[in-house]
Amino acid sequence: MPELPEVETIARILRPELIGRRIVEADVCWARSVAMPSSKKFKEQIKGQEILEVSRRGKFLKVQLTTYDLLIHLRMSGDLLIKQGKIKPEKHDRLIVTLIPTPFLGEEKGPGKTYLVFNDTRKFGRVWLTDDLEKVLGKLGPEPLSADFTPHWLYDSLQHRHRQLKPLLLDQTFLAGLGNIYTDEALHMAKLHPLVLSDSVTRKQAERLHQAIQAILREGIRRNGASIDWVYRGGDFQNHFRVYGREGQPCPVCGTHIKKIVVGQRGTHICPHCQKG
DNA sequence: CACGTCACCTGCGTGC
DNA sequence: TGCACGCAGGTGACGT
């Protein structure tokens, strides 16, 4: 589900809630949600860890602990929620982490507990607990909103591949963070057809694509991400899609009806007038 | 190396 | 109303 802007939004929401708290317990409700280490070791190792920082890398949420990092990938339907006081597990909760403020080490006394709840209907999401970030994040491409991601880098990297633009942009080892929605939106903004081969892109087009990727991700973040289907977390970018999910509706640029095609098994939305093959 | 296919899961909308 | 089917914000393991 969530792409870079949604994960960034979640990180920003969770950061003030989590930093400075200590993990007293983790309840793994669906063992396969824990990718690494074993469910048993996960519970042992996470106990007592303090949360030092909450950030994002690509679509991964990164929770820096005293001696480990907790990495969370929400995949298609995952969500992270903060709950307080007495809670009852909801239907699709896969992991519940119990937290207390660091000054209060007594479990029973002190202020009420806080819970970090990982809810994931489709069970595709995964969490990792590791002391070696590279092991999980090592193959990721650059951050699209970082200084590493320049028009020159993009042009150069496109020339060195021979792939269709959309599948390449979805490839997290090429660039980290774009998913189906933001890729369609960025290609439309850049006026590039998703099937165009990467090494046929001109310098000018690569500059447009670079600009479009950053603009669309920044807009997504500014609007607190998109909330579609049954996962709603307050974002409203879904009301501003230019092409995604707008089959048959007019292109906001030229008015032509948006077409839906399939590219690499993914539903793909284009304006046939703005985005020429 | 690039691409297609399937698998992993649950739930929702559609059409019969 | 029931049911089959297709589809969904992602990724990884295969085979060609």
PDB file of C-alpha atoms (C1' of nucleotides) in Angstrom:
ATOM      1  CA  MET A   1       0.000   0.000   0.000  1.00  0.00           C
ATOM      2  CA  PRO A   2       2.003   2.851   1.253  1.00  0.00           C
ATOM      3  CA  GLU A   3       4.640   4.454  -0.889  1.00  0.00           C
ATOM      4  CA  LEU A   4       7.263   6.964   0.174  1.00  0.00           C
ATOM      5  CA  PRO A   5       4.892   9.836   1.123  1.00  0.00           C
ATOM      6  CA  GLU A   6       2.647   7.563   3.191  1.00  0.00           C
ATOM      7  CA  VAL A   7       5.586   6.045   5.056  1.00  0.00           C
ATOM      8  CA  GLU A   8       7.051   9.506   5.600  1.00  0.00           C
ATOM      9  CA  THR A   9       3.708  10.665   6.991  1.00  0.00           C
ATOM     10  CA  ILE A  10       3.560   7.705   9.346  1.00  0.00           C
ATOM     11  CA  ALA A  11       7.145   8.324  10.486  1.00  0.00           C
ATOM     12  CA  ARG A  12       6.301  11.937  11.276  1.00  0.00           C
ATOM     13  CA  ILE A  13       3.226  10.920  13.233  1.00  0.00           C
ATOM     14  CA  LEU A  14       4.996   8.179  15.175  1.00  0.00           C
ATOM     15  CA  ARG A  15       8.246  10.012  15.948  1.00  0.00           C
ATOM     16  CA  PRO A  16       7.002  12.189  18.844  1.00  0.00           C
ATOM     17  CA  GLU A  17       4.909   9.315  20.199  1.00  0.00           C
ATOM     18  CA  LEU A  18       7.722   6.782  20.253  1.00  0.00           C
ATOM     19  CA  ILE A  19      10.998   8.535  20.959  1.00  0.00           C
ATOM     20  CA  GLY A  20      12.047   8.158  24.573  1.00  0.00           C
ATOM     21  CA  ARG A  21       9.841   5.179  25.284  1.00  0.00           C
ATOM     22  CA  ARG A  22      11.040   1.748  26.258  1.00  0.00           C
ATOM     23  CA  ILE A  23       9.777  -1.572  24.912  1.00  0.00           C
ATOM     24  CA  VAL A  24       8.621  -3.880  27.674  1.00  0.00           C
ATOM     25  CA  GLU A  25       7.084  -6.571  25.525  1.00  0.00           C
ATOM     26  CA  ALA A  26       6.235  -7.581  21.964  1.00  0.00           C
ATOM     27  CA  ASP A  27       3.259  -9.760  21.150  1.00  0.00           C
ATOM     28  CA  VAL A  28       3.628 -11.493  17.788  1.00  0.00           C
ATOM     29  CA  CYS A  29       0.119 -12.384  16.641  1.00  0.00           C
ATOM     30  CA  TRP A  30       1.131 -13.665  13.184  1.00  0.00           C
ATOM     31  CA  ALA A  31       4.589 -15.251  13.237  1.00  0.00           C
ATOM     32  CA  ARG A  32       5.330 -14.770   9.539  1.00  0.00           C
ATOM     33  CA  SER A  33       5.080 -11.007   9.906  1.00  0.00           C
ATOM     34  CA  VAL A  34       8.493 -11.210  11.572  1.00  0.00           C
ATOM     35  CA  ALA A  35      11.018 -11.686   8.778  1.00  0.00           C
ATOM     36  CA  MET A  36      14.101 -11.657  11.002  1.00  0.00           C
ATOM     37  CA  PRO A  37      15.138 -13.111  13.426  1.00  0.00           C
ATOM     38  CA  SER A  38      12.869 -15.943  14.627  1.00  0.00           C
ATOM     39  CA  SER A  39       9.717 -14.858  16.381  1.00  0.00           C
ATOM     40  CA  LYS A  40      11.148 -16.129  19.679  1.00  0.00           C
ATOM     41  CA  LYS A  41      14.438 -14.265  19.375  1.00  0.00           C
ATOM     42  CA  PHE A  42      12.593 -11.180  18.188  1.00  0.00           C
ATOM     43  CA  LYS A  43      10.610 -11.063  21.414  1.00  0.00           C
ATOM     44  CA  GLU A  44      13.685 -11.657  23.559  1.00  0.00           C
ATOM     45  CA  GLN A  45      15.926  -9.145  21.841  1.00  0.00           C
ATOM     46  CA  ILE A  46      13.413  -6.313  21.595  1.00  0.00           C
ATOM     47  CA  LYS A  47      12.554  -6.417  25.287  1.00  0.00           C
ATOM     48  CA  GLY A  48      14.086  -3.521  27.223  1.00  0.00           C
ATOM     49  CA  GLN A  49      15.189  -1.591  24.135  1.00  0.00           C
ATOM     50  CA  GLU A  50      14.721   2.171  24.176  1.00  0.00           C
ATOM     51  CA  ILE A  51      13.448   3.992  21.093  1.00  0.00           C
ATOM     52  CA  LEU A  52      16.013   6.590  20.062  1.00  0.00           C
ATOM     53  CA  GLU A  53      14.845   7.725  16.629  1.00  0.00           C
ATOM     54  CA  VAL A  54      12.138   7.109  14.024  1.00  0.00           C
ATOM     55  CA  SER A  55      12.892   7.655  10.346  1.00  0.00           C
ATOM     56  CA  ARG A  56      12.331   6.307   6.847  1.00  0.00           C
ATOM     57  CA  ARG A  57      14.426   4.754   4.078  1.00  0.00           C
ATOM     58  CA  GLY A  58      12.557   4.154   0.840  1.00  0.00           C
ATOM     59  CA  LYS A  59       9.312   2.497   1.911  1.00  0.00           C
ATOM     60  CA  PHE A  60      10.868   1.115   5.096  1.00  0.00           C
ATOM     61  CA  LEU A  61      10.096   2.641   8.458  1.00  0.00           C
ATOM     62  CA  LYS A  62      13.214   2.657  10.615  1.00  0.00           C
ATOM     63  CA  VAL A  63      12.978   2.597  14.404  1.00  0.00           C
ATOM     64  CA  GLN A  64      16.403   2.991  15.962  1.00  0.00           C
ATOM     65  CA  LEU A  65      16.682   1.200  19.296  1.00  0.00           C
ATOM     66  CA  THR A  66      19.441   0.985  21.893  1.00  0.00           C
ATOM     67  CA  THR A  67      21.306  -1.879  20.238  1.00  0.00           C
ATOM     68  CA  TYR A  68      19.139  -2.853  17.252  1.00  0.00           C
ATOM     69  CA  ASP A  69      17.077  -1.315  14.494  1.00  0.00           C
ATOM     70  CA  LEU A  70      13.447  -2.274  14.052  1.00  0.00           C
ATOM     71  CA  LEU A  71      12.583  -2.088  10.338  1.00  0.00           C
ATOM     72  CA  ILE A  72       8.997  -2.229   9.142  1.00  0.00           C
ATOM     73  CA  HIS A  73       7.722  -2.611   5.578  1.00  0.00           C
ATOM     74  CA  LEU A  74       3.957  -2.160   5.227  1.00  0.00           C
ATOM     75  CA  ARG A  75       3.724  -3.677   1.727  1.00  0.00           C
ATOM     76  CA  MET A  76       0.112  -3.562   0.462  1.00  0.00           C
ATOM     77  CA  SER A  77      -2.168  -3.266   3.465  1.00  0.00           C
ATOM     78  CA  GLY A  78       0.001  -2.621   6.515  1.00  0.00           C
ATOM     79  CA  ASP A  79      -0.602   0.207   8.951  1.00  0.00           C
ATOM     80  CA  LEU A  80       0.926   1.378  12.219  1.00  0.00           C
ATOM     81  CA  LEU A  81      -1.168   2.767  15.034  1.00  0.00           C
ATOM     82  CA  ILE A  82      -0.509   4.158  18.484  1.00  0.00           C
ATOM     83  CA  LYS A  83      -2.942   3.093  21.171  1.00  0.00           C
ATOM     84  CA  GLN A  84      -3.185   3.913  24.870  1.00  0.00           C
ATOM     85  CA  GLY A  85      -4.536   2.343  27.994  1.00  0.00           C
ATOM     86  CA  LYS A  86      -6.509  -0.860  27.885  1.00  0.00           C
ATOM     87  CA  ILE A  87      -6.626  -2.256  24.368  1.00  0.00           C
ATOM     88  CA  LYS A  88      -8.170  -5.247  22.702  1.00  0.00           C
ATOM     89  CA  PRO A  89      -6.459  -6.793  19.691  1.00  0.00           C
ATOM     90  CA  GLU A  90      -8.253  -5.973  16.453  1.00  0.00           C
ATOM     91  CA  LYS A  91      -8.936  -8.502  13.744  1.00  0.00           C
ATOM     92  CA  HIS A  92      -5.841  -7.947  11.608  1.00  0.00           C
ATOM     93  CA  ASP A  93      -3.304  -6.976  14.246  1.00  0.00           C
ATOM     94  CA  ARG A  94      -0.052  -8.863  13.546  1.00  0.00           C
ATOM     95  CA  LEU A  95       2.298  -7.371  16.141  1.00  0.00           C
ATOM     96  CA  ILE A  96       1.684  -5.383  19.304  1.00  0.00           C
ATOM     97  CA  VAL A  97       4.622  -3.664  21.001  1.00  0.00           C
ATOM     98  CA  THR A  98       4.063  -2.495  24.571  1.00  0.00           C
ATOM     99  CA  LEU A  99       5.830   0.719  25.591  1.00  0.00           C
ATOM    100  CA  ILE A 100       6.415   2.706  28.757  1.00  0.00           C
ATOM    101  CA  PRO A 101       8.076   6.069  29.274  1.00  0.00           C
ATOM    102  CA  THR A 102      11.774   5.533  30.029  1.00  0.00           C
ATOM    103  CA  PRO A 103      11.772   6.990  33.549  1.00  0.00           C
ATOM    104  CA  PHE A 104       9.166   4.426  34.596  1.00  0.00           C
ATOM    105  CA  LEU A 105      10.733   1.024  34.598  1.00  0.00           C
ATOM    106  CA  GLY A 106       8.091  -0.597  36.781  1.00  0.00           C
ATOM    107  CA  GLU A 107       5.630  -2.301  34.475  1.00  0.00           C
ATOM    108  CA  GLU A 108       2.638  -2.133  36.729  1.00  0.00           C
ATOM    109  CA  LYS A 109       3.003   1.356  38.141  1.00  0.00           C
ATOM    110  CA  GLY A 110       3.432   4.740  36.540  1.00  0.00           C
ATOM    111  CA  PRO A 111       1.399   6.233  33.678  1.00  0.00           C
ATOM    112  CA  GLY A 112      -0.637   4.071  31.317  1.00  0.00           C
ATOM    113  CA  LYS A 113       1.051   2.003  28.713  1.00  0.00           C
ATOM    114  CA  THR A 114       1.331   2.914  25.059  1.00  0.00           C
ATOM    115  CA  TYR A 115       1.111   0.365  22.271  1.00  0.00           C
ATOM    116  CA  LEU A 116       2.580   0.371  18.804  1.00  0.00           C
ATOM    117  CA  VAL A 117       0.233  -1.806  16.767  1.00  0.00           C
ATOM    118  CA  PHE A 118       1.122  -3.273  13.381  1.00  0.00           C
ATOM    119  CA  ASN A 119      -2.124  -4.046  11.584  1.00  0.00           C
ATOM    120  CA  ASP A 120      -1.958  -5.757   8.197  1.00  0.00           C
ATOM    121  CA  THR A 121      -5.016  -7.289   6.546  1.00  0.00           C
ATOM    122  CA  ARG A 122      -3.205  -9.112   3.750  1.00  0.00           C
ATOM    123  CA  LYS A 123      -0.228 -10.318   5.827  1.00  0.00           C
ATOM    124  CA  PHE A 124       2.300  -9.124   3.236  1.00  0.00           C
ATOM    125  CA  GLY A 125       4.004  -6.671   5.596  1.00  0.00           C
ATOM    126  CA  ARG A 126       7.216  -7.625   7.395  1.00  0.00           C
ATOM    127  CA  VAL A 127       9.307  -6.469  10.341  1.00  0.00           C
ATOM    128  CA  TRP A 128      13.014  -7.031  10.917  1.00  0.00           C
ATOM    129  CA  LEU A 129      15.062  -6.628  14.067  1.00  0.00           C
ATOM    130  CA  THR A 130      18.713  -6.354  13.152  1.00  0.00           C
ATOM    131  CA  ASP A 131      22.067  -4.918  14.146  1.00  0.00           C
ATOM    132  CA  ASP A 132      23.084  -4.776  10.498  1.00  0.00           C
ATOM    133  CA  LEU A 133      20.962  -2.306   8.543  1.00  0.00           C
ATOM    134  CA  GLU A 134      22.842  -3.019   5.331  1.00  0.00           C
ATOM    135  CA  LYS A 135      21.590  -6.588   5.381  1.00  0.00           C
ATOM    136  CA  VAL A 136      18.034  -5.363   4.865  1.00  0.00           C
ATOM    137  CA  LEU A 137      18.462  -1.982   3.189  1.00  0.00           C
ATOM    138  CA  GLY A 138      21.722  -2.535   1.327  1.00  0.00           C
ATOM    139  CA  LYS A 139      20.329  -2.990  -2.159  1.00  0.00           C
ATOM    140  CA  LEU A 140      18.063   0.053  -2.149  1.00  0.00           C
ATOM    141  CA  GLY A 141      18.618   2.761  -4.735  1.00  0.00           C
ATOM    142  CA  PRO A 142      18.999   6.431  -3.809  1.00  0.00           C
ATOM    143  CA  GLU A 143      16.429   8.458  -1.910  1.00  0.00           C
ATOM    144  CA  PRO A 144      14.502  10.479  -4.505  1.00  0.00           C
ATOM    145  CA  LEU A 145      14.364  13.547  -2.241  1.00  0.00           C
ATOM    146  CA  SER A 146      18.049  13.458  -1.297  1.00  0.00           C
ATOM    147  CA  ALA A 147      21.024  15.240  -2.812  1.00  0.00           C
ATOM    148  CA  ASP A 148      22.190  11.939  -4.367  1.00  0.00           C
ATOM    149  CA  PHE A 149      19.267  12.025  -6.729  1.00  0.00           C
ATOM    150  CA  THR A 150      20.217  14.546  -9.394  1.00  0.00           C
ATOM    151  CA  PRO A 151      19.017  15.020 -12.991  1.00  0.00           C
ATOM    152  CA  HIS A 152      22.468  13.969 -14.154  1.00  0.00           C
ATOM    153  CA  TRP A 153      22.430  10.784 -12.087  1.00  0.00           C
ATOM    154  CA  LEU A 154      18.985   9.925 -13.449  1.00  0.00           C
ATOM    155  CA  TYR A 155      19.929  10.513 -17.070  1.00  0.00           C
ATOM    156  CA  ASP A 156      23.126   8.559 -16.672  1.00  0.00           C
ATOM    157  CA  SER A 157      21.440   5.633 -14.911  1.00  0.00           C
ATOM    158  CA  LEU A 158      18.655   5.492 -17.504  1.00  0.00           C
ATOM    159  CA  GLN A 159      21.236   5.282 -20.295  1.00  0.00           C
ATOM    160  CA  HIS A 160      22.963   2.355 -18.636  1.00  0.00           C
ATOM    161  CA  ARG A 161      19.792   0.267 -18.606  1.00  0.00           C
ATOM    162  CA  HIS A 162      17.539  -1.022 -21.313  1.00  0.00           C
ATOM    163  CA  ARG A 163      14.201  -1.232 -19.549  1.00  0.00           C
ATOM    164  CA  GLN A 164      10.697   0.116 -19.775  1.00  0.00           C
ATOM    165  CA  LEU A 165      10.396   3.271 -17.689  1.00  0.00           C
ATOM    166  CA  LYS A 166       7.611   2.221 -15.369  1.00  0.00           C
ATOM    167  CA  PRO A 167       8.981  -1.149 -14.249  1.00  0.00           C
ATOM    168  CA  LEU A 168      12.369   0.494 -13.800  1.00  0.00           C
ATOM    169  CA  LEU A 169      10.954   3.272 -11.607  1.00  0.00           C
ATOM    170  CA  LEU A 170       9.130   0.651  -9.528  1.00  0.00           C
ATOM    171  CA  ASP A 171      12.408  -1.216  -9.009  1.00  0.00           C
ATOM    172  CA  GLN A 172      13.516  -0.287  -5.485  1.00  0.00           C
ATOM    173  CA  THR A 173      17.148  -1.083  -6.272  1.00  0.00           C
ATOM    174  CA  PHE A 174      17.035   1.617  -8.948  1.00  0.00           C
ATOM    175  CA  LEU A 175      15.258   4.283  -6.890  1.00  0.00           C
ATOM    176  CA  ALA A 176      13.800   3.793  -3.417  1.00  0.00           C
ATOM    177  CA  GLY A 177      10.255   4.834  -2.654  1.00  0.00           C
ATOM    178  CA  LEU A 178       8.095   5.019  -5.773  1.00  0.00           C
ATOM    179  CA  GLY A 179       5.103   2.683  -6.046  1.00  0.00           C
ATOM    180  CA  ASN A 180       2.274   2.267  -8.514  1.00  0.00           C
ATOM    181  CA  ILE A 181       0.460   5.519  -7.748  1.00  0.00           C
ATOM    182  CA  TYR A 182       3.369   7.940  -7.625  1.00  0.00           C
ATOM    183  CA  THR A 183       5.023   6.368 -10.678  1.00  0.00           C
ATOM    184  CA  ASP A 184       1.904   6.883 -12.797  1.00  0.00           C
ATOM    185  CA  GLU A 185       1.567  10.434 -11.505  1.00  0.00           C
ATOM    186  CA  ALA A 186       5.236  11.281 -12.099  1.00  0.00           C
ATOM    187  CA  LEU A 187       5.271   9.853 -15.637  1.00  0.00           C
ATOM    188  CA  HIS A 188       2.173  11.839 -16.485  1.00  0.00           C
ATOM    189  CA  MET A 189       3.635  15.035 -15.089  1.00  0.00           C
ATOM    190  CA  ALA A 190       6.840  14.399 -17.063  1.00  0.00           C
ATOM    191  CA  LYS A 191       4.808  13.624 -20.203  1.00  0.00           C
ATOM    192  CA  LEU A 192       6.527  10.270 -20.648  1.00  0.00           C
ATOM    193  CA  HIS A 193       4.873   7.011 -21.672  1.00  0.00           C
ATOM    194  CA  PRO A 194       5.442   4.161 -19.161  1.00  0.00           C
ATOM    195  CA  LEU A 195       6.630   1.791 -21.910  1.00  0.00           C
ATOM    196  CA  VAL A 196       9.358   4.111 -23.210  1.00  0.00           C
ATOM    197  CA  LEU A 197      12.761   2.428 -23.009  1.00  0.00           C
ATOM    198  CA  SER A 198      15.071   3.997 -20.466  1.00  0.00           C
ATOM    199  CA  ASP A 199      18.027   4.380 -22.812  1.00  0.00           C
ATOM    200  CA  SER A 200      15.931   6.258 -25.344  1.00  0.00           C
ATOM    201  CA  VAL A 201      15.144   9.056 -22.882  1.00  0.00           C
ATOM    202  CA  THR A 202      16.785  12.373 -23.805  1.00  0.00           C
ATOM    203  CA  ARG A 203      18.635  14.573 -21.349  1.00  0.00           C
ATOM    204  CA  LYS A 204      15.760  17.031 -21.430  1.00  0.00           C
ATOM    205  CA  GLN A 205      13.211  14.307 -20.716  1.00  0.00           C
ATOM    206  CA  ALA A 206      15.317  12.954 -17.861  1.00  0.00           C
ATOM    207  CA  GLU A 207      15.404  16.415 -16.323  1.00  0.00           C
ATOM    208  CA  ARG A 208      11.611  16.617 -16.623  1.00  0.00           C
ATOM    209  CA  LEU A 209      11.234  13.194 -15.048  1.00  0.00           C
ATOM    210  CA  HIS A 210      13.551  14.126 -12.188  1.00  0.00           C
ATOM    211  CA  GLN A 211      11.576  17.282 -11.550  1.00  0.00           C
ATOM    212  CA  ALA A 212       8.251  15.415 -11.771  1.00  0.00           C
ATOM    213  CA  ILE A 213       9.302  12.656  -9.353  1.00  0.00           C
ATOM    214  CA  GLN A 214      10.378  15.178  -6.733  1.00  0.00           C
ATOM    215  CA  ALA A 215       7.348  17.420  -7.255  1.00  0.00           C
ATOM    216  CA  ILE A 216       4.839  14.579  -6.982  1.00  0.00           C
ATOM    217  CA  LEU A 217       6.500  13.065  -3.888  1.00  0.00           C
ATOM    218  CA  ARG A 218       6.648  16.475  -2.208  1.00  0.00           C
ATOM    219  CA  GLU A 219       2.995  17.066  -2.990  1.00  0.00           C
ATOM    220  CA  GLY A 220       2.141  13.643  -1.579  1.00  0.00           C
ATOM    221  CA  ILE A 221       3.995  14.426   1.632  1.00  0.00           C
ATOM    222  CA  ARG A 222       2.452  17.889   1.866  1.00  0.00           C
ATOM    223  CA  ARG A 223      -0.989  16.289   1.621  1.00  0.00           C
ATOM    224  CA  ASN A 224      -0.031  13.646   4.221  1.00  0.00           C
ATOM    225  CA  GLY A 225      -0.129  10.872   1.656  1.00  0.00           C
ATOM    226  CA  ALA A 226      -3.064   9.154   0.006  1.00  0.00           C
ATOM    227  CA  SER A 227      -5.742   7.139   1.789  1.00  0.00           C
ATOM    228  CA  ILE A 228      -7.602   4.728  -0.418  1.00  0.00           C
ATOM    229  CA  ASP A 229      -9.780   1.686   0.103  1.00  0.00           C
ATOM    230  CA  TRP A 230     -10.224   0.771   3.753  1.00  0.00           C
ATOM    231  CA  VAL A 231      -6.924   2.171   4.974  1.00  0.00           C
ATOM    232  CA  TYR A 232      -7.462   5.770   5.998  1.00  0.00           C
ATOM    233  CA  ARG A 233      -4.921   7.719   7.938  1.00  0.00           C
ATOM    234  CA  GLY A 234      -5.851  11.304   7.277  1.00  0.00           C
ATOM    235  CA  GLY A 235      -4.074  12.035   4.007  1.00  0.00           C
ATOM    236  CA  ASP A 236      -5.956  13.554   1.082  1.00  0.00           C
ATOM    237  CA  PHE A 237      -3.665  13.151  -1.914  1.00  0.00           C
ATOM    238  CA  GLN A 238      -6.205  10.663  -3.304  1.00  0.00           C
ATOM    239  CA  ASN A 239      -8.408  13.661  -4.091  1.00  0.00           C
ATOM    240  CA  HIS A 240      -5.692  15.174  -6.258  1.00  0.00           C
ATOM    241  CA  PHE A 241      -4.629  12.296  -8.480  1.00  0.00           C
ATOM    242  CA  ARG A 242      -4.102  13.413 -12.071  1.00  0.00           C
ATOM    243  CA  VAL A 243      -4.317   9.962 -13.646  1.00  0.00           C
ATOM    244  CA  TYR A 244      -4.248   7.179 -11.023  1.00  0.00           C
ATOM    245  CA  GLY A 245      -7.676   5.560 -10.675  1.00  0.00           C
ATOM    246  CA  ARG A 246      -9.198   8.080 -13.107  1.00  0.00           C
ATOM    247  CA  GLU A 247      -9.851   5.854 -16.111  1.00  0.00           C
ATOM    248  CA  GLY A 248     -12.341   7.516 -18.473  1.00  0.00           C
ATOM    249  CA  GLN A 249     -12.112  10.883 -16.741  1.00  0.00           C
ATOM    250  CA  PRO A 250     -10.514  13.923 -18.374  1.00  0.00           C
ATOM    251  CA  CYS A 251      -6.789  14.601 -18.192  1.00  0.00           C
ATOM    252  CA  PRO A 252      -6.327  17.736 -16.055  1.00  0.00           C
ATOM    253  CA  VAL A 253      -3.860  19.084 -18.630  1.00  0.00           C
ATOM    254  CA  CYS A 254      -5.573  18.492 -21.987  1.00  0.00           C
ATOM    255  CA  GLY A 255      -8.994  16.986 -21.242  1.00  0.00           C
ATOM    256  CA  THR A 256      -8.389  13.737 -23.112  1.00  0.00           C
ATOM    257  CA  HIS A 257      -9.949  10.656 -21.466  1.00  0.00           C
ATOM    258  CA  ILE A 258      -7.491   8.831 -19.206  1.00  0.00           C
ATOM    259  CA  LYS A 259      -6.742   5.294 -20.370  1.00  0.00           C
ATOM    260  CA  LYS A 260      -5.924   2.276 -18.203  1.00  0.00           C
ATOM    261  CA  ILE A 261      -3.419  -0.211 -19.571  1.00  0.00           C
ATOM    262  CA  VAL A 262      -1.364  -3.001 -18.024  1.00  0.00           C
ATOM    263  CA  VAL A 263       2.403  -2.679 -17.691  1.00  0.00           C
ATOM    264  CA  GLY A 264       4.362  -5.425 -15.986  1.00  0.00           C
ATOM    265  CA  GLN A 265       1.164  -6.802 -14.458  1.00  0.00           C
ATOM    266  CA  ARG A 266       0.333  -3.479 -12.827  1.00  0.00           C
ATOM    267  CA  GLY A 267      -2.666  -1.332 -13.635  1.00  0.00           C
ATOM    268  CA  THR A 268      -1.257   1.771 -15.312  1.00  0.00           C
ATOM    269  CA  HIS A 269      -2.981   5.066 -15.977  1.00  0.00           C
ATOM    270  CA  ILE A 270      -1.975   7.375 -18.799  1.00  0.00           C
ATOM    271  CA  CYS A 271      -3.182  10.316 -20.824  1.00  0.00           C
ATOM    272  CA  PRO A 272      -2.855   9.043 -24.412  1.00  0.00           C
ATOM    273  CA  HIS A 273      -2.437  12.607 -25.658  1.00  0.00           C
ATOM    274  CA  CYS A 274       0.147  13.916 -23.159  1.00  0.00           C
ATOM    275  CA  GLN A 275       2.128  10.676 -22.932  1.00  0.00           C
ATOM    276  CA  LYS A 276       3.087   9.476 -26.392  1.00  0.00           C
ATOM    277  CA  GLY A 277       4.610   6.053 -26.926  1.00  0.00           C
TER     278      GLY A 277
ATOM    279  C1'  DC B   1      20.213  -8.702 -18.054  1.00  0.00           C
ATOM    280  C1'  DA B   2      15.270  -8.084 -18.973  1.00  0.00           C
ATOM    281  C1'  DC B   3      10.866  -9.840 -18.787  1.00  0.00           C
ATOM    282  C1'  DG B   4       6.813 -12.915 -17.766  1.00  0.00           C
ATOM    283  C1'  DT B   5       4.432 -15.744 -14.310  1.00  0.00           C
ATOM    284  C1'  DC B   6       3.262 -17.142  -9.989  1.00  0.00           C
ATOM    285  C1'  DA B   7       3.045 -16.921  -5.044  1.00  0.00           C
ATOM    286  C1'  DC B   8       2.041 -14.688  -0.844  1.00  0.00           C
ATOM    287  C1'  DC B   9      -3.088 -12.969   1.558  1.00  0.00           C
ATOM    288  C1'  DT B  10      -7.748 -10.829   2.501  1.00  0.00           C
ATOM    289  C1'  DG B  11     -11.586  -8.173   1.213  1.00  0.00           C
ATOM    290  C1'  DC B  12     -14.366  -5.551  -1.883  1.00  0.00           C
ATOM    291  C1'  DG B  13     -17.056  -4.473  -6.056  1.00  0.00           C
ATOM    292  C1'  DT B  14     -19.177  -6.390 -10.155  1.00  0.00           C
ATOM    293  C1'  DG B  15     -21.970  -9.204 -12.874  1.00  0.00           C
ATOM    294  C1'  DC B  16     -24.545 -13.287 -13.476  1.00  0.00           C
TER     295       DC B  16
ATOM    296  C1'  DT C   1     -28.971 -13.537  -1.780  1.00  0.00           C
ATOM    297  C1'  DG C   2     -25.171 -16.268  -3.337  1.00  0.00           C
ATOM    298  C1'  DC C   3     -21.169 -17.058  -5.859  1.00  0.00           C
ATOM    299  C1'  DA C   4     -17.378 -16.729  -9.059  1.00  0.00           C
ATOM    300  C1'  DC C   5     -14.208 -13.622 -10.568  1.00  0.00           C
ATOM    301  C1'  DG C   6     -11.130  -9.849 -11.037  1.00  0.00           C
ATOM    302  C1'  DC C   7      -8.767  -6.488  -8.809  1.00  0.00           C
ATOM    303  C1'  DA C   8      -5.943  -3.960  -5.119  1.00  0.00           C
ATOM    304  C1'  DG C   9      -0.763   1.185  -2.780  1.00  0.00           C
ATOM    305  C1'  DG C  10       4.444  -4.641  -2.980  1.00  0.00           C
ATOM    306  C1'  DT C  11       8.027  -7.763  -3.503  1.00  0.00           C
ATOM    307  C1'  DG C  12      10.612 -12.012  -4.304  1.00  0.00           C
ATOM    308  C1'  DA C  13      11.464 -16.510  -6.424  1.00  0.00           C
ATOM    309  C1'  DC C  14      11.383 -18.782 -10.528  1.00  0.00           C
ATOM    310  C1'  DG C  15      11.861 -19.849 -15.609  1.00  0.00           C
ATOM    311  C1'  DT C  16      12.965 -18.301 -20.425  1.00  0.00           C
TER     312       DT C  16
END
